[in-house]
Amino acid sequence: MPLIINLRQLEHKDLSLEGELAAADLEMEQVDELIHVSNPLRYKLEVQRIGLDLLVQGSIALTLECECARCLNPFQHELSFPDWSCHLPLEGEEKAEVINDSVDLTPYIREDILLAFPQHPLCEEECGGLKNPSAIGAKSSNGIKQTSETLSAWAELNKLKL
């Protein structure tokens, strides 16, 4: 269920929200082939009505399931927004969509999460990438087992007699 704020509840006092939002509600299944959102979003938010606007402040956090862009090993990446805030005007050109006296915060949270996705997720900063094929006995296209000497493009050129 999306994160929905009922504006009628804000008429007399501010609202405190704490809980989890299911990964499916974020609707980010096919955003990136190396990043998967399968864990719930954790949130602790304070919602205030200021005049004709809403101010939402608090913290949100999400653990992403990633594959390293260099070595393809799986790892987890924590996205944390300890001081997240969102200002939503309820009138004017850029007003938030109000349906049945409620505003859905999910699209605003989704946008900030997408902007924070790692460009090239790495399991560690010094990741060396895939292991050297010669170390695991890789075979060339003609089926011959390669060694470190034959893997070099220059090794074949050195055999030429000019």
XYZ file of N, CA and C in Angstrom:
486
model
N 0.841 -1.173 0.000
C 0.000 0.000 0.000
C 0.893 1.246 0.000
N 0.643 2.194 -0.893
C 1.467 3.397 -0.976
C 1.415 4.212 0.322
N 2.341 5.130 0.448
C 2.425 5.991 1.620
C 1.520 7.201 1.388
N 0.320 7.160 1.981
C -0.708 8.163 1.729
C -0.947 8.988 2.985
N -1.035 10.317 2.808
C -1.319 11.252 3.891
C -2.744 11.752 3.726
N -3.564 11.595 4.762
C -4.920 12.123 4.752
C -4.866 13.556 5.284
N -5.256 14.505 4.461
C -5.176 15.916 4.822
C -6.109 16.275 5.980
N -7.176 15.554 6.161
C -8.107 15.830 7.264
C -7.447 15.562 8.621
N -6.518 14.631 8.666
C -5.824 14.333 9.916
C -4.876 15.466 10.308
N -4.503 16.307 9.363
C -3.577 17.404 9.624
C -4.274 18.702 10.030
N -5.600 18.687 10.121
C -6.334 19.911 10.446
C -6.074 20.379 11.877
N -5.838 19.452 12.800
C -5.703 19.819 14.209
C -4.298 19.616 14.766
N -3.525 18.706 14.183
C -2.177 18.453 14.706
C -1.301 17.843 13.619
N 0.006 17.880 13.865
C 0.966 17.274 12.942
C 0.879 15.757 13.039
N 1.358 15.117 12.002
C 1.298 13.652 11.937
C 2.693 13.059 12.050
N 2.826 11.971 12.762
C 4.075 11.207 12.822
C 3.829 9.857 12.179
N 4.683 9.500 11.250
C 4.554 8.228 10.542
C 5.841 7.434 10.690
N 5.710 6.158 10.969
C 6.873 5.285 11.062
C 6.456 3.903 10.588
N 7.314 3.280 9.789
C 6.995 1.945 9.310
C 7.823 1.555 8.105
N 7.255 0.640 7.333
C 7.916 0.139 6.130
C 6.952 0.196 4.959
N 7.524 0.454 3.793
C 6.773 0.472 2.548
C 7.307 -0.667 1.685
N 6.440 -1.552 1.262
C 6.855 -2.725 0.481
C 7.552 -2.311 -0.813
N 8.505 -3.107 -1.227
C 9.269 -2.834 -2.445
C 8.357 -2.734 -3.670
N 7.329 -3.547 -3.720
C 6.413 -3.533 -4.862
C 5.684 -2.197 -4.970
N 5.422 -1.536 -3.835
C 4.730 -0.247 -3.859
C 5.594 0.869 -4.424
N 6.912 0.686 -4.416
C 7.808 1.690 -4.993
C 7.830 1.631 -6.517
N 7.385 0.510 -7.079
C 7.292 0.306 -8.533
C 8.614 0.586 -9.233
N 9.671 -0.095 -8.775
C 10.990 0.079 -9.380
C 11.591 -1.264 -9.781
N 10.781 -2.174 -10.287
C 11.258 -3.515 -10.622
C 12.246 -3.526 -11.776
N 11.988 -2.785 -12.831
C 12.806 -2.850 -14.045
C 13.572 -1.560 -14.309
N 14.063 -0.915 -13.270
C 14.747 0.366 -13.440
C 16.180 0.182 -13.920
N 16.910 -0.776 -13.342
C 18.322 -0.980 -13.669
C 18.612 -2.469 -13.615
N 19.405 -2.965 -14.560
C 19.683 -4.407 -14.592
C 20.661 -4.846 -13.506
N 21.447 -3.923 -12.943
C 22.398 -4.274 -11.888
C 21.881 -3.954 -10.486
N 20.761 -3.262 -10.394
C 20.209 -2.861 -9.097
C 18.781 -3.368 -8.996
N 18.507 -4.079 -7.901
C 17.177 -4.650 -7.682
C 16.637 -4.151 -6.348
N 15.389 -3.711 -6.372
C 14.733 -3.252 -5.148
C 13.811 -4.377 -4.695
N 14.235 -5.115 -3.670
C 13.422 -6.208 -3.162
C 13.157 -6.086 -1.667
N 13.853 -5.168 -0.996
C 13.669 -4.957 0.434
C 12.713 -3.789 0.668
N 12.007 -3.795 1.784
C 11.089 -2.685 2.058
C 11.829 -1.399 2.418
N 11.199 -0.286 2.122
C 11.701 1.028 2.488
C 11.303 1.292 3.941
N 12.271 1.713 4.750
C 11.990 2.055 6.146
C 11.867 3.573 6.246
N 10.852 4.047 6.966
C 10.660 5.486 7.079
C 10.229 5.892 8.481
N 10.605 7.109 8.829
C 10.165 7.764 10.059
C 9.999 9.232 9.691
N 8.745 9.681 9.570
C 8.450 10.989 9.005
C 7.543 11.814 9.912
N 7.704 13.125 9.834
C 6.826 14.096 10.473
C 6.180 14.905 9.355
N 4.844 15.022 9.386
C 4.113 15.748 8.349
C 3.426 16.945 9.004
N 3.653 18.132 8.412
C 3.063 19.365 8.919
C 2.307 20.057 7.797
N 1.235 20.693 8.178
C 0.529 21.537 7.213
C 0.919 22.974 7.519
N 1.523 23.631 6.558
C 1.968 25.013 6.715
C 1.212 25.842 5.685
N 0.189 26.535 6.138
C -0.654 27.299 5.228
C -1.350 26.366 4.251
N -1.076 26.574 2.977
C -1.676 25.728 1.938
C -0.696 24.678 1.425
N 0.344 24.424 2.178
C 1.384 23.485 1.756
C 1.570 22.383 2.792
N 2.233 21.317 2.350
C 2.649 20.238 3.253
C 4.157 20.240 3.340
N 4.659 20.007 4.538
C 6.089 19.837 4.742
C 6.289 18.482 5.396
N 7.051 17.631 4.712
C 7.336 16.286 5.217
C 8.833 16.218 5.491
N 9.195 15.834 6.715
C 10.599 15.726 7.102
C 10.805 14.444 7.877
N 12.002 13.911 7.787
C 12.325 12.704 8.535
C 13.433 11.930 7.871
N 13.397 10.634 8.072
C 14.434 9.782 7.501
C 13.795 8.633 6.730
N 14.467 8.265 5.641
C 14.076 7.084 4.874
C 15.345 6.296 4.557
N 15.211 4.994 4.474
C 16.354 4.127 4.177
C 15.878 2.927 3.382
N 16.743 2.455 2.496
C 16.426 1.321 1.639
C 17.695 0.541 1.346
N 17.635 -0.777 1.478
C 18.764 -1.637 1.137
C 18.540 -2.196 -0.263
N 19.473 -1.897 -1.158
C 19.393 -2.355 -2.548
C 20.183 -3.648 -2.723
N 19.685 -4.542 -3.549
C 20.412 -5.753 -3.946
C 21.080 -5.439 -5.279
N 22.407 -5.404 -5.272
C 23.149 -4.983 -6.466
C 24.057 -6.089 -6.980
N 24.465 -5.930 -8.226
C 25.515 -6.750 -8.827
C 26.642 -5.795 -9.190
N 27.858 -6.182 -8.862
C 29.014 -5.334 -9.137
C 29.171 -5.153 -10.652
N 29.392 -3.924 -11.069
C 29.544 -3.626 -12.496
C 30.841 -4.186 -13.065
N 31.804 -4.531 -12.197
C 33.087 -5.066 -12.665
C 33.169 -6.588 -12.568
N 32.778 -7.148 -11.423
C 32.963 -8.595 -11.233
C 31.650 -9.373 -11.216
N 30.528 -8.694 -11.237
C 29.183 -9.277 -11.257
C 28.819 -10.041 -9.985
N 29.578 -9.875 -8.921
C 29.238 -10.504 -7.643
C 28.104 -9.729 -6.981
N 27.177 -10.429 -6.327
C 26.083 -9.730 -5.637
C 26.581 -9.079 -4.342
N 25.992 -7.943 -4.007
C 26.278 -7.255 -2.747
C 25.105 -6.343 -2.422
N 25.050 -5.875 -1.192
C 23.993 -4.968 -0.774
C 24.546 -3.550 -0.651
N 23.717 -2.592 -1.039
C 24.083 -1.175 -0.958
C 22.972 -0.458 -0.186
N 23.345 0.235 0.862
C 22.372 0.940 1.702
C 22.210 2.374 1.219
N 20.972 2.737 0.887
C 20.633 4.123 0.596
C 19.989 4.679 1.851
N 20.544 5.748 2.381
C 20.021 6.326 3.608
C 19.881 7.825 3.446
N 18.721 8.337 3.796
C 18.441 9.759 3.765
C 18.042 10.165 5.184
N 19.012 10.487 6.042
C 18.683 10.798 7.432
C 17.931 12.118 7.605
N 18.086 13.040 6.672
C 17.429 14.351 6.755
C 16.585 14.617 5.520
N 15.753 13.644 5.158
C 14.924 13.790 3.963
C 13.815 14.792 4.234
N 13.522 15.628 3.260
C 12.398 16.550 3.389
C 11.754 16.754 2.023
N 10.488 17.079 2.084
C 9.721 17.263 0.848
C 8.685 18.359 1.102
N 8.690 19.357 0.248
C 7.718 20.448 0.335
C 6.710 20.253 -0.788
N 5.440 20.126 -0.422
C 4.398 19.881 -1.411
C 3.359 20.997 -1.381
N 3.321 21.832 -2.404
C 2.257 22.846 -2.465
C 0.929 22.168 -2.793
N -0.127 22.632 -2.166
C -1.457 22.068 -2.417
C -2.287 22.941 -3.353
N -1.718 24.099 -3.739
C -2.372 24.976 -4.713
C -1.308 25.538 -5.645
N -1.730 26.001 -6.803
C -0.810 26.595 -7.756
C -0.488 25.644 -8.896
N 0.477 26.059 -9.738
C 0.834 25.272 -10.921
C 1.467 23.929 -10.582
N 2.316 23.899 -9.573
C 3.052 22.672 -9.242
C 2.459 21.943 -8.040
N 1.159 22.029 -7.894
C 0.523 21.436 -6.717
C 0.552 19.912 -6.767
N 0.581 19.342 -5.570
C 0.532 17.883 -5.452
C -0.875 17.396 -5.781
N -0.945 16.198 -6.315
C -2.244 15.629 -6.672
C -2.974 15.178 -5.409
N -4.179 15.717 -5.206
C -4.998 15.381 -4.044
C -6.181 14.552 -4.531
N -6.291 13.334 -3.987
C -7.397 12.444 -4.342
C -8.092 12.049 -3.050
N -9.405 12.380 -2.957
C -10.196 12.072 -1.761
C -9.529 12.601 -0.489
N -9.107 13.834 -0.503
C -8.447 14.489 0.638
C -7.158 13.804 1.060
N -6.493 13.114 0.141
C -5.247 12.410 0.457
C -4.176 12.729 -0.578
N -2.927 12.713 -0.108
C -1.771 12.931 -0.975
C -0.867 11.712 -0.848
N -0.432 11.184 -1.984
C 0.462 10.030 -2.016
C 1.907 10.527 -2.037
N 2.702 10.142 -1.024
C 4.110 10.537 -0.951
C 5.023 9.617 -1.767
N 4.517 8.484 -2.187
C 5.343 7.476 -2.852
C 6.090 8.010 -4.079
N 5.457 8.770 -4.987
C 6.209 9.254 -6.156
C 7.381 10.167 -5.787
N 7.242 10.943 -4.732
C 8.309 11.862 -4.315
C 9.467 11.087 -3.691
N 9.145 10.075 -2.933
C 10.181 9.218 -2.352
C 10.897 8.448 -3.460
N 10.131 7.898 -4.412
C 10.700 7.142 -5.533
C 11.685 7.996 -6.327
N 11.318 9.246 -6.574
C 12.184 10.137 -7.351
C 13.532 10.345 -6.656
N 13.511 10.588 -5.352
C 14.764 10.798 -4.633
C 15.606 9.526 -4.571
N 14.964 8.385 -4.473
C 15.702 7.115 -4.461
C 16.363 6.881 -5.820
N 15.632 7.117 -6.892
C 16.200 6.921 -8.234
C 17.385 7.849 -8.481
N 17.305 9.064 -7.986
C 18.415 10.003 -8.151
C 19.643 9.579 -7.354
N 19.441 8.785 -6.311
C 20.556 8.347 -5.468
C 21.116 6.983 -5.877
N 20.512 6.327 -6.876
C 21.035 5.039 -7.336
C 22.501 5.196 -7.733
N 23.344 4.218 -7.396
C 24.738 4.282 -7.856
C 24.802 4.137 -9.373
N 25.628 4.971 -10.018
C 25.773 4.928 -11.473
C 26.363 3.598 -11.936
N 27.444 3.187 -11.286
C 28.109 1.922 -11.582
C 28.356 1.242 -10.239
N 27.417 0.409 -9.795
C 27.562 -0.188 -8.469
C 28.797 -1.092 -8.382
N 29.617 -0.865 -7.353
C 30.828 -1.655 -7.135
C 30.767 -2.311 -5.762
N 31.175 -3.582 -5.704
C 31.175 -4.301 -4.438
C 32.185 -3.691 -3.475
N 33.273 -3.176 -4.004
C 34.259 -2.428 -3.230
C 34.986 -1.500 -4.188
N 35.490 -0.420 -3.663
C 36.104 0.612 -4.503
C 37.262 0.073 -5.355
N 38.023 -0.859 -4.819
C 39.194 -1.396 -5.509
C 38.909 -2.719 -6.227
N 37.670 -2.970 -6.585
C 37.316 -4.219 -7.253
C 38.107 -4.348 -8.553
N 38.754 -5.491 -8.725
C 39.582 -5.718 -9.902
C 38.820 -6.275 -11.087
N 37.560 -6.529 -10.928
C 36.762 -7.063 -12.029
C 36.799 -8.578 -12.072
N 36.449 -9.121 -13.214
C 36.435 -10.572 -13.384
C 37.840 -11.131 -13.244
N 37.916 -12.336 -12.758
C 39.219 -12.987 -12.589
C 39.861 -13.201 -13.953
N 41.186 -13.248 -13.984
C 41.952 -13.456 -15.200
C 41.564 -14.810 -15.812
N 41.132 -14.829 -17.064
C 40.726 -16.095 -17.686
C 41.822 -17.153 -17.672
N 43.110 -16.760 -17.703
C 44.186 -17.749 -17.719
C 44.262 -18.497 -16.395
N 43.829 -17.837 -15.331
C 43.879 -18.475 -14.017
C 42.851 -19.592 -13.900
N 41.809 -19.540 -14.698
C 40.793 -20.580 -14.615
C 40.817 -21.495 -15.837
N 41.841 -21.404 -16.639
C 41.999 -22.301 -17.785
C 41.004 -22.043 -18.890
N 40.864 -20.791 -19.307
C 39.912 -20.446 -20.364
C 40.369 -21.033 -21.693
N 39.394 -21.313 -22.539
C 39.707 -21.834 -23.860
C 39.418 -20.777 -24.904
N 40.245 -20.727 -25.930
C 40.039 -19.757 -27.001
C 38.911 -20.231 -27.901
N 38.603 -19.433 -28.917
C 37.503 -19.767 -29.824
C 37.775 -21.044 -30.616
N 39.044 -21.424 -30.784
C 39.334 -22.650 -31.523
C 39.454 -23.866 -30.600
N 39.139 -23.700 -29.304
C 39.105 -24.831 -28.383
C 40.430 -25.145 -27.723
N 41.488 -24.373 -27.982
C 42.801 -24.629 -27.396
C 42.891 -23.921 -26.060
N 43.343 -24.638 -25.040
C 43.495 -24.034 -23.729
C 44.580 -22.968 -23.794
N 44.248 -21.786 -23.241
C 45.172 -20.668 -23.317
C 45.982 -20.554 -22.032
N 47.189 -20.080 -22.184
C 48.024 -19.754 -21.032
C 48.203 -18.251 -21.005
N 48.910 -17.746 -20.006
C 49.100 -16.304 -19.914
C 49.892 -15.766 -21.098
N 50.760 -16.588 -21.699
C 51.536 -16.137 -22.852
C 50.659 -15.978 -24.084
N 49.723 -16.902 -24.321
C 48.897 -16.831 -25.525
C 47.740 -15.875 -25.375
N 47.425 -15.435 -24.175
C 46.346 -14.472 -24.003
C 46.737 -13.090 -24.496
N 48.021 -12.797 -24.512
C 48.467 -11.487 -24.944
C 48.326 -11.362 -26.460
N 47.763 -10.247 -26.901
C 47.648 -10.001 -28.343
C 49.019 -9.832 -28.964
N 49.972 -9.338 -28.209
C 51.320 -9.124 -28.716
C 52.077 -10.440 -28.886
N 51.700 -11.462 -28.132
C 52.393 -12.749 -28.229
C 52.251 -13.332 -29.628
N 51.080 -13.221 -30.216
C 50.866 -13.731 -31.577
C 51.650 -12.903 -32.591
N 51.750 -11.614 -32.383
C 52.500 -10.755 -33.295
C 54.006 -11.028 -33.207
N 54.477 -11.415 -32.032
C 55.893 -11.708 -31.868
C 56.313 -12.930 -32.665
N 55.365 -13.789 -33.019
C 55.685 -15.011 -33.787
C 55.916 -14.687 -35.272
N 55.499 -13.549 -35.730
C 55.668 -13.185 -37.146
C 57.142 -12.951 -37.455
N 57.577 -13.479 -38.603
C 58.955 -13.301 -39.075
C 58.912 -12.316 -40.248
N 59.309 -11.107 -40.011
C 59.299 -10.106 -41.059
C 60.668 -9.753 -41.538
